[in-house]
Amino acid sequence: MQEFVSTNVPAHVAIIMDGNGRWANARGLPRTMGHRKGVEAVRGAVKTAAELGIRYLTLFAFSSENWSRPEDEVSDLMGLLKAFIRRDLADLHRENVRIRVIGDRANLSGDILPLLIEAEETTSANTGITLVIAFNYGARDELARAMRRLAEEVATGRLRPDDITADRIAASLDTAGIPDPDLILRTSGEERLSNFLLWQGAYSELLFVPELWPDFTRDTFIAAIEKYAARERRFGGLPQPTLAVGS
């Protein structure tokens, strides 16, 4: 088992969990089995992130574009989300994990929305790692919803156009109150953001690893964090050392 030796731990890591379907296809299994194996990787990632001292872990669980997938696959993904919350919520709460959900909540049907709200409310007072679940999330949609809210405030006279600053926009996003990710990581070897945290990731370090998400282990996570820790962050200016938690 690999041990983590760096002191430069990112405060916020965001992960695009990619490769469940390919993992299953490579083994002659239905795609649903890949998603089920991916849930196990989620549990391991949350545990490892808390162990390393990461304060925020954002997981791209279901994008606003994923509704276009085959109906049976979408149904299975919804079932897995429900099962994860029902099965794991008590454990996460006991481990002091705070859950935050980002994404468009309008028109969510059935018992999905009540479950998401229950997860947030149950863990709202917890002080450990914050697990941010991006569900029915798309960055362009998030920005469009934020712009509409700001436009409505201008139209009613509650806000002047000159008051719309970068900070005001950030405060209108789903991630208000959450620091921007220091590291955005994507599994499966694909090298794109896929409409994920486009505003928040303006100065994030990007890391693309070849492992498919179901194969994302503690050692994979630690190796990724150590690669991050070796980088110099610039934020548009001179090189800056990577920021450690609590620095």
mmCIF file of C-alpha atoms in Angstrom:
data_model
loop_
_atom_site.group_PDB
_atom_site.id
_atom_site.type_symbol
_atom_site.label_atom_id
_atom_site.label_comp_id
_atom_site.label_asym_id
_atom_site.label_seq_id
_atom_site.Cartn_x
_atom_site.Cartn_y
_atom_site.Cartn_z
ATOM 1 C CA MET A 1 0.000 0.000 0.000
ATOM 2 C CA GLN A 2 1.420 3.347 -1.044
ATOM 3 C CA GLU A 3 2.012 5.894 1.701
ATOM 4 C CA PHE A 4 1.434 9.594 1.167
ATOM 5 C CA VAL A 5 4.473 11.726 1.987
ATOM 6 C CA SER A 6 3.769 15.205 0.565
ATOM 7 C CA THR A 7 2.543 18.084 2.714
ATOM 8 C CA ASN A 8 1.006 19.914 -0.273
ATOM 9 C CA VAL A 9 -2.526 18.554 -0.136
ATOM 10 C CA PRO A 10 -5.117 20.306 -2.319
ATOM 11 C CA ALA A 11 -8.054 21.680 -0.374
ATOM 12 C CA HIS A 12 -10.502 20.776 -3.147
ATOM 13 C CA VAL A 13 -10.292 17.939 -5.648
ATOM 14 C CA ALA A 14 -12.930 17.474 -8.348
ATOM 15 C CA ILE A 15 -13.148 14.204 -10.278
ATOM 16 C CA ILE A 16 -14.744 13.339 -13.608
ATOM 17 C CA MET A 17 -15.458 9.660 -13.020
ATOM 18 C CA ASP A 18 -15.116 8.180 -16.506
ATOM 19 C CA GLY A 19 -14.810 4.655 -17.825
ATOM 20 C CA ASN A 20 -17.482 2.546 -16.130
ATOM 21 C CA GLY A 21 -18.924 1.378 -19.444
ATOM 22 C CA ARG A 22 -15.546 0.564 -20.965
ATOM 23 C CA TRP A 23 -14.540 -1.320 -17.815
ATOM 24 C CA ALA A 24 -17.626 -3.515 -18.204
ATOM 25 C CA ASN A 25 -17.251 -3.960 -21.964
ATOM 26 C CA ALA A 26 -13.656 -5.105 -21.575
ATOM 27 C CA ARG A 27 -14.904 -7.900 -19.307
ATOM 28 C CA GLY A 28 -17.898 -8.882 -21.395
ATOM 29 C CA LEU A 29 -20.269 -7.510 -18.769
ATOM 30 C CA PRO A 30 -23.301 -5.223 -19.146
ATOM 31 C CA ARG A 31 -22.587 -1.515 -18.653
ATOM 32 C CA THR A 32 -24.686 -1.562 -15.506
ATOM 33 C CA MET A 33 -22.066 -3.771 -13.843
ATOM 34 C CA GLY A 34 -19.459 -1.116 -14.580
ATOM 35 C CA HIS A 35 -21.599 1.507 -12.851
ATOM 36 C CA ARG A 36 -22.042 -0.767 -9.838
ATOM 37 C CA LYS A 37 -18.296 -1.305 -9.621
ATOM 38 C CA GLY A 38 -17.885 2.461 -9.946
ATOM 39 C CA VAL A 39 -19.938 3.000 -6.785
ATOM 40 C CA GLU A 40 -17.356 0.954 -4.889
ATOM 41 C CA ALA A 41 -14.657 3.271 -6.234
ATOM 42 C CA VAL A 42 -16.671 6.255 -4.970
ATOM 43 C CA ARG A 43 -16.661 4.849 -1.450
ATOM 44 C CA GLY A 44 -12.906 4.334 -1.612
ATOM 45 C CA ALA A 45 -12.266 7.819 -3.006
ATOM 46 C CA VAL A 46 -14.242 9.520 -0.229
ATOM 47 C CA LYS A 47 -12.380 7.516 2.405
ATOM 48 C CA THR A 48 -8.976 8.285 0.865
ATOM 49 C CA ALA A 49 -9.737 11.991 0.435
ATOM 50 C CA ALA A 50 -10.719 12.289 4.099
ATOM 51 C CA GLU A 51 -7.614 10.387 5.132
ATOM 52 C CA LEU A 52 -5.356 12.729 3.140
ATOM 53 C CA GLY A 53 -6.930 15.858 4.613
ATOM 54 C CA ILE A 54 -8.697 17.034 1.462
ATOM 55 C CA ARG A 55 -11.502 19.340 2.583
ATOM 56 C CA TYR A 56 -13.764 19.184 -0.506
ATOM 57 C CA LEU A 57 -14.255 16.311 -2.933
ATOM 58 C CA THR A 58 -16.532 16.966 -5.899
ATOM 59 C CA LEU A 59 -17.697 13.984 -7.961
ATOM 60 C CA PHE A 60 -19.335 14.342 -11.375
ATOM 61 C CA ALA A 61 -22.061 11.776 -10.754
ATOM 62 C CA PHE A 62 -24.602 12.518 -13.513
ATOM 63 C CA SER A 63 -24.462 15.236 -16.130
ATOM 64 C CA SER A 64 -27.401 17.104 -17.620
ATOM 65 C CA GLU A 65 -26.477 15.439 -20.932
ATOM 66 C CA ASN A 66 -26.636 11.908 -19.503
ATOM 67 C CA TRP A 67 -30.428 11.839 -19.833
ATOM 68 C CA SER A 68 -29.885 11.068 -23.527
ATOM 69 C CA ARG A 69 -28.399 7.663 -22.689
ATOM 70 C CA PRO A 70 -30.521 4.509 -23.157
ATOM 71 C CA GLU A 71 -33.505 4.480 -20.841
ATOM 72 C CA ASP A 72 -32.491 1.277 -19.063
ATOM 73 C CA GLU A 73 -29.022 2.665 -18.320
ATOM 74 C CA VAL A 74 -30.446 5.927 -16.957
ATOM 75 C CA SER A 75 -32.882 3.935 -14.823
ATOM 76 C CA ASP A 76 -30.029 1.852 -13.425
ATOM 77 C CA LEU A 77 -27.961 4.959 -12.675
ATOM 78 C CA MET A 78 -30.896 6.479 -10.794
ATOM 79 C CA GLY A 79 -31.298 3.260 -8.864
ATOM 80 C CA LEU A 80 -27.633 3.244 -7.925
ATOM 81 C CA LEU A 81 -27.818 6.844 -6.708
ATOM 82 C CA LYS A 82 -30.831 6.041 -4.558
ATOM 83 C CA ALA A 83 -29.162 2.928 -3.194
ATOM 84 C CA PHE A 84 -25.951 4.815 -2.446
ATOM 85 C CA ILE A 85 -27.777 7.493 -0.442
ATOM 86 C CA ARG A 86 -30.005 5.026 1.388
ATOM 87 C CA ARG A 87 -27.178 2.623 2.168
ATOM 88 C CA ASP A 88 -24.276 4.995 2.756
ATOM 89 C CA LEU A 89 -25.883 8.110 4.234
ATOM 90 C CA ALA A 90 -25.766 6.819 7.808
ATOM 91 C CA ASP A 91 -22.102 5.810 7.433
ATOM 92 C CA LEU A 92 -21.141 9.147 5.870
ATOM 93 C CA HIS A 93 -22.986 11.018 8.603
ATOM 94 C CA ARG A 94 -21.261 8.962 11.279
ATOM 95 C CA GLU A 95 -17.893 9.746 9.663
ATOM 96 C CA ASN A 96 -18.663 13.505 9.873
ATOM 97 C CA VAL A 97 -18.978 13.911 6.076
ATOM 98 C CA ARG A 98 -21.040 16.874 4.885
ATOM 99 C CA ILE A 99 -22.930 16.367 1.623
ATOM 100 C CA ARG A 100 -23.652 19.141 -0.845
ATOM 101 C CA VAL A 101 -25.484 18.627 -4.136
ATOM 102 C CA ILE A 102 -24.988 20.864 -7.179
ATOM 103 C CA GLY A 103 -26.930 20.826 -10.433
ATOM 104 C CA ASP A 104 -30.355 21.740 -11.743
ATOM 105 C CA ARG A 105 -33.065 20.551 -9.361
ATOM 106 C CA ALA A 106 -35.999 21.703 -11.464
ATOM 107 C CA ASN A 107 -38.247 18.927 -12.755
ATOM 108 C CA LEU A 108 -36.454 16.105 -10.945
ATOM 109 C CA SER A 109 -39.083 13.426 -10.727
ATOM 110 C CA GLY A 110 -39.957 10.730 -8.240
ATOM 111 C CA ASP A 111 -38.062 10.393 -4.985
ATOM 112 C CA ILE A 112 -34.667 11.585 -6.252
ATOM 113 C CA LEU A 113 -34.975 15.202 -5.080
ATOM 114 C CA PRO A 114 -36.280 14.338 -1.574
ATOM 115 C CA LEU A 115 -33.352 11.944 -1.150
ATOM 116 C CA LEU A 116 -30.827 14.578 -2.205
ATOM 117 C CA ILE A 117 -32.368 17.107 0.174
ATOM 118 C CA GLU A 118 -32.383 14.534 2.986
ATOM 119 C CA ALA A 119 -28.675 13.835 2.427
ATOM 120 C CA GLU A 120 -27.845 17.536 2.610
ATOM 121 C CA GLU A 121 -30.013 18.283 5.624
ATOM 122 C CA THR A 122 -28.912 15.220 7.595
ATOM 123 C CA THR A 123 -25.229 16.108 7.229
ATOM 124 C CA SER A 124 -25.442 19.905 7.203
ATOM 125 C CA ALA A 125 -23.832 20.368 10.618
ATOM 126 C CA ASN A 126 -20.950 17.986 9.986
ATOM 127 C CA THR A 127 -17.456 19.480 9.994
ATOM 128 C CA GLY A 128 -15.392 16.869 8.154
ATOM 129 C CA ILE A 129 -14.800 16.565 4.437
ATOM 130 C CA THR A 130 -17.516 18.017 2.193
ATOM 131 C CA LEU A 131 -18.635 15.581 -0.492
ATOM 132 C CA VAL A 132 -20.056 17.585 -3.386
ATOM 133 C CA ILE A 133 -22.241 15.491 -5.677
ATOM 134 C CA ALA A 134 -22.715 17.005 -9.141
ATOM 135 C CA PHE A 135 -26.080 15.575 -10.208
ATOM 136 C CA ASN A 136 -28.024 16.682 -13.285
ATOM 137 C CA TYR A 137 -25.153 19.123 -13.612
ATOM 138 C CA GLY A 138 -23.766 20.969 -16.628
ATOM 139 C CA ALA A 139 -21.524 24.005 -16.319
ATOM 140 C CA ARG A 140 -23.148 25.936 -19.158
ATOM 141 C CA ASP A 141 -26.587 25.295 -17.682
ATOM 142 C CA GLU A 142 -25.302 26.406 -14.267
ATOM 143 C CA LEU A 143 -23.996 29.658 -15.752
ATOM 144 C CA ALA A 144 -27.216 30.252 -17.690
ATOM 145 C CA ARG A 145 -29.311 29.773 -14.542
ATOM 146 C CA ALA A 146 -27.052 32.149 -12.611
ATOM 147 C CA MET A 147 -27.246 34.782 -15.355
ATOM 148 C CA ARG A 148 -31.048 34.573 -15.409
ATOM 149 C CA ARG A 149 -31.196 35.143 -11.660
ATOM 150 C CA LEU A 150 -28.900 38.158 -11.918
ATOM 151 C CA ALA A 151 -30.857 39.521 -14.891
ATOM 152 C CA GLU A 152 -34.078 39.267 -12.880
ATOM 153 C CA GLU A 153 -32.484 41.263 -10.056
ATOM 154 C CA VAL A 154 -31.412 43.954 -12.520
ATOM 155 C CA ALA A 155 -34.871 44.025 -14.102
ATOM 156 C CA THR A 156 -36.531 44.575 -10.728
ATOM 157 C CA GLY A 157 -34.043 47.225 -9.677
ATOM 158 C CA ARG A 158 -32.490 45.208 -6.849
ATOM 159 C CA LEU A 159 -29.155 45.136 -8.654
ATOM 160 C CA ARG A 160 -27.279 47.510 -10.921
ATOM 161 C CA PRO A 161 -25.442 46.175 -13.981
ATOM 162 C CA ASP A 162 -22.200 47.595 -12.546
ATOM 163 C CA ASP A 163 -22.706 45.404 -9.476
ATOM 164 C CA ILE A 164 -22.292 42.230 -11.520
ATOM 165 C CA THR A 165 -18.697 41.334 -10.746
ATOM 166 C CA ALA A 166 -16.831 38.039 -10.917
ATOM 167 C CA ASP A 167 -17.443 37.595 -7.184
ATOM 168 C CA ARG A 168 -21.178 38.247 -7.618
ATOM 169 C CA ILE A 169 -21.358 35.679 -10.413
ATOM 170 C CA ALA A 170 -19.476 33.119 -8.312
ATOM 171 C CA ALA A 171 -21.914 33.718 -5.449
ATOM 172 C CA SER A 172 -24.803 32.983 -7.823
ATOM 173 C CA LEU A 173 -23.478 29.610 -8.949
ATOM 174 C CA ASP A 174 -24.462 26.237 -7.499
ATOM 175 C CA THR A 175 -21.058 26.110 -5.806
ATOM 176 C CA ALA A 176 -21.492 29.322 -3.798
ATOM 177 C CA GLY A 177 -19.457 29.073 -0.620
ATOM 178 C CA ILE A 178 -17.294 26.237 -1.961
ATOM 179 C CA PRO A 179 -13.683 27.088 -2.882
ATOM 180 C CA ASP A 180 -12.668 26.566 -6.491
ATOM 181 C CA PRO A 181 -11.061 23.185 -7.144
ATOM 182 C CA ASP A 182 -7.296 23.119 -6.868
ATOM 183 C CA LEU A 183 -7.216 19.948 -8.962
ATOM 184 C CA ILE A 184 -9.604 18.570 -11.566
ATOM 185 C CA LEU A 185 -8.875 14.932 -12.295
ATOM 186 C CA ARG A 186 -10.355 12.743 -15.012
ATOM 187 C CA THR A 187 -10.035 9.003 -15.284
ATOM 188 C CA SER A 188 -9.986 6.708 -18.362
ATOM 189 C CA GLY A 189 -7.378 8.659 -20.336
ATOM 190 C CA GLU A 190 -9.862 11.094 -21.890
ATOM 191 C CA GLU A 191 -8.533 14.657 -21.857
ATOM 192 C CA ARG A 192 -11.473 17.047 -21.785
ATOM 193 C CA LEU A 193 -13.653 18.758 -19.174
ATOM 194 C CA SER A 194 -17.020 17.728 -20.631
ATOM 195 C CA ASN A 195 -18.917 20.774 -19.390
ATOM 196 C CA PHE A 196 -17.715 20.359 -15.802
ATOM 197 C CA LEU A 197 -16.947 23.321 -13.487
ATOM 198 C CA LEU A 198 -15.951 25.587 -16.366
ATOM 199 C CA TRP A 199 -16.098 28.775 -14.282
ATOM 200 C CA GLN A 200 -14.689 27.298 -11.096
ATOM 201 C CA GLY A 201 -11.868 25.501 -12.899
ATOM 202 C CA ALA A 202 -10.362 28.613 -14.482
ATOM 203 C CA TYR A 203 -7.074 28.122 -12.616
ATOM 204 C CA SER A 204 -7.380 24.513 -11.537
ATOM 205 C CA GLU A 205 -4.580 22.096 -12.201
ATOM 206 C CA LEU A 206 -5.733 19.400 -14.635
ATOM 207 C CA LEU A 207 -4.671 15.789 -14.417
ATOM 208 C CA PHE A 208 -5.747 12.952 -16.707
ATOM 209 C CA VAL A 209 -5.026 9.404 -15.598
ATOM 210 C CA PRO A 210 -5.351 6.246 -17.716
ATOM 211 C CA GLU A 211 -7.179 4.132 -15.126
ATOM 212 C CA LEU A 212 -10.874 3.525 -15.728
ATOM 213 C CA TRP A 213 -12.983 4.743 -12.819
ATOM 214 C CA PRO A 214 -13.763 1.291 -11.358
ATOM 215 C CA ASP A 215 -9.987 0.726 -11.166
ATOM 216 C CA PHE A 216 -9.377 4.011 -9.309
ATOM 217 C CA THR A 217 -7.759 2.898 -6.063
ATOM 218 C CA ARG A 218 -6.216 4.520 -3.020
ATOM 219 C CA ASP A 219 -2.787 4.199 -4.636
ATOM 220 C CA THR A 220 -4.064 5.850 -7.844
ATOM 221 C CA PHE A 221 -5.463 8.729 -5.813
ATOM 222 C CA ILE A 222 -2.272 9.210 -3.812
ATOM 223 C CA ALA A 223 -0.140 9.154 -6.980
ATOM 224 C CA ALA A 224 -2.380 11.849 -8.487
ATOM 225 C CA ILE A 225 -2.096 14.071 -5.422
ATOM 226 C CA GLU A 226 1.668 13.714 -5.411
ATOM 227 C CA LYS A 227 1.787 14.812 -9.066
ATOM 228 C CA TYR A 228 -0.294 17.837 -8.116
ATOM 229 C CA ALA A 229 1.994 18.618 -5.186
ATOM 230 C CA ALA A 230 5.030 18.728 -7.491
ATOM 231 C CA ARG A 231 3.531 21.440 -9.710
ATOM 232 C CA GLU A 232 3.917 25.213 -9.508
ATOM 233 C CA ARG A 233 0.659 27.114 -9.741
ATOM 234 C CA ARG A 234 0.688 30.460 -11.561
ATOM 235 C CA PHE A 235 -2.849 31.905 -11.420
ATOM 236 C CA GLY A 236 -1.937 34.042 -14.431
ATOM 237 C CA GLY A 237 1.190 35.459 -12.780
ATOM 238 C CA LEU A 238 4.476 34.238 -11.355
ATOM 239 C CA PRO A 239 4.833 30.614 -10.250
ATOM 240 C CA GLN A 240 3.213 29.876 -6.905
ATOM 241 C CA PRO A 241 3.753 26.814 -4.733
ATOM 242 C CA THR A 242 0.820 24.437 -4.564
ATOM 243 C CA LEU A 243 -1.341 25.308 -1.588
ATOM 244 C CA ALA A 244 -1.532 22.933 1.301
ATOM 245 C CA VAL A 245 -4.655 22.542 3.403
ATOM 246 C CA GLY A 246 -4.617 25.106 6.188
ATOM 247 C CA SER A 247 -1.966 27.274 4.505
#
